[in-house]
Amino acid sequence: AQSVTQLGSHVSVSEGALVLLRCNYSSSVPPYLFWYVQYPNQGLQLLLKYTSAATLVKGINGFEAEFKKSETSFHLTKPSAHMSDAAEYFCAVSLNTNAGKSTFGDGTTLTVKP
Amino acid sequence: NAGVMQNPRHLVRRRGQEARLRCSPMKGHSHVYWYRQLPEEGLKFMVYLQKENIIDESGMPKERFSAEFPKEGPSILRIQQVVRGDSAAYFCASSRGQGGSPLHFGNGTRLTVT
């Protein structure tokens, strides 16, 4: 079984500030981890994924995430927030044994202040 | 458009009616997943299908909900005798079904039950 916990349902940052969105996972076997972004009235889009090749994963729009097995974490960061980053972000986990079925966290809404 | 196509985008039904939600997966994908999103909540897994087979329906309510993915045509999520609590956004995703494959989402169907 697997689960994901996103700490903080709402995060607010100023434009140009560091973005840090937290995700912790629980898995009985080595997981695959994903971050998705959802803009209003749209489906989810993949930001980045961890599949064991490298612990630091770079994604689209300047986002990156680091897999830390010892902390069971996969936090999402971006050095400098842009107004267009305002959206909802979801962390997800899947296992090699369940062929793509993913379990999602409850999401974090990112607000960017001018 | 080779992405995941869902229709309709918006669906209004009165209590007791039936709702049919359609999903055409991304070209080359044979694995389809349905998720439900309630306001202020994350995505909850409902069902995972391959062509003509239900692989995992552990998230489906026991009554009134059914899903299919026929050999020809789109996947269908069917809700019989809808109630107000069924109002939600329903998202379909598809993948290649391999471990580590990300999900590709449609833009969702927003069901409103009046």
mmCIF file of N, CA and C in Angstrom, chain A residues 2 14 25 37 46 50-53 55 69 72-73 80 95 101 104 111:
data_model
loop_
_atom_site.group_PDB
_atom_site.id
_atom_site.type_symbol
_atom_site.label_atom_id
_atom_site.label_comp_id
_atom_site.label_asym_id
_atom_site.label_seq_id
_atom_site.Cartn_x
_atom_site.Cartn_y
_atom_site.Cartn_z
ATOM 1 N N GLN A 2 0.320 2.331 -0.478
ATOM 2 C CA GLN A 2 1.082 3.563 -0.542
ATOM 3 C C GLN A 2 0.189 4.734 -0.175
ATOM 4 N N SER A 14 5.652 35.637 -2.051
ATOM 5 C CA SER A 14 5.749 36.845 -2.873
ATOM 6 C C SER A 14 6.433 36.509 -4.189
ATOM 7 N N TYR A 25 5.823 10.616 1.652
ATOM 8 C CA TYR A 25 5.158 9.440 1.134
ATOM 9 C C TYR A 25 5.364 8.258 2.057
ATOM 10 N N VAL A 37 0.580 19.736 -11.659
ATOM 11 C CA VAL A 37 0.005 21.056 -11.428
ATOM 12 C C VAL A 37 -1.371 21.116 -12.092
ATOM 13 N N LEU A 46 1.700 17.011 -15.776
ATOM 14 C CA LEU A 46 2.898 16.527 -15.125
ATOM 15 C C LEU A 46 3.961 17.616 -15.057
ATOM 16 N N TYR A 50 9.999 11.159 -10.421
ATOM 17 C CA TYR A 50 11.154 10.435 -9.913
ATOM 18 C C TYR A 50 10.945 8.957 -10.188
ATOM 19 N N THR A 51 11.940 8.365 -10.892
ATOM 20 C CA THR A 51 11.832 6.937 -11.196
ATOM 21 C C THR A 51 13.123 6.212 -10.862
ATOM 22 N N SER A 52 13.861 6.705 -9.900
ATOM 23 C CA SER A 52 15.068 6.097 -9.320
ATOM 24 C C SER A 52 16.344 6.365 -10.093
ATOM 25 N N ALA A 53 16.282 7.091 -11.185
ATOM 26 C CA ALA A 53 17.503 7.359 -11.951
ATOM 27 C C ALA A 53 18.394 8.376 -11.238
ATOM 28 N N THR A 55 18.291 11.370 -7.769
ATOM 29 C CA THR A 55 17.484 11.842 -6.644
ATOM 30 C C THR A 55 17.019 13.282 -6.819
ATOM 31 N N LYS A 69 15.199 9.430 0.591
ATOM 32 C CA LYS A 69 14.657 8.175 1.110
ATOM 33 C C LYS A 69 14.635 8.166 2.633
ATOM 34 N N THR A 72 11.730 10.038 3.676
ATOM 35 C CA THR A 72 10.531 9.692 2.868
ATOM 36 C C THR A 72 9.857 10.959 2.355
ATOM 37 N N SER A 73 10.671 11.819 1.755
ATOM 38 C CA SER A 73 10.135 13.096 1.275
ATOM 39 C C SER A 73 10.441 13.299 -0.199
ATOM 40 N N SER A 80 12.523 31.036 -7.640
ATOM 41 C CA SER A 80 11.917 32.358 -7.745
ATOM 42 C C SER A 80 10.507 32.225 -8.302
ATOM 43 N N LEU A 95 3.378 2.512 -7.665
ATOM 44 C CA LEU A 95 4.298 1.400 -7.460
ATOM 45 C C LEU A 95 4.447 0.603 -8.743
ATOM 46 N N LYS A 101 -1.375 3.030 -11.651
ATOM 47 C CA LYS A 101 -2.378 3.588 -10.735
ATOM 48 C C LYS A 101 -1.656 4.436 -9.699
ATOM 49 N N PHE A 104 -2.889 10.094 -4.858
ATOM 50 C CA PHE A 104 -2.605 11.522 -4.799
ATOM 51 C C PHE A 104 -2.738 12.072 -3.390
ATOM 52 N N THR A 111 -0.425 30.479 -3.828
ATOM 53 C CA THR A 111 -0.770 31.859 -4.168
ATOM 54 C C THR A 111 0.510 32.661 -4.287
#
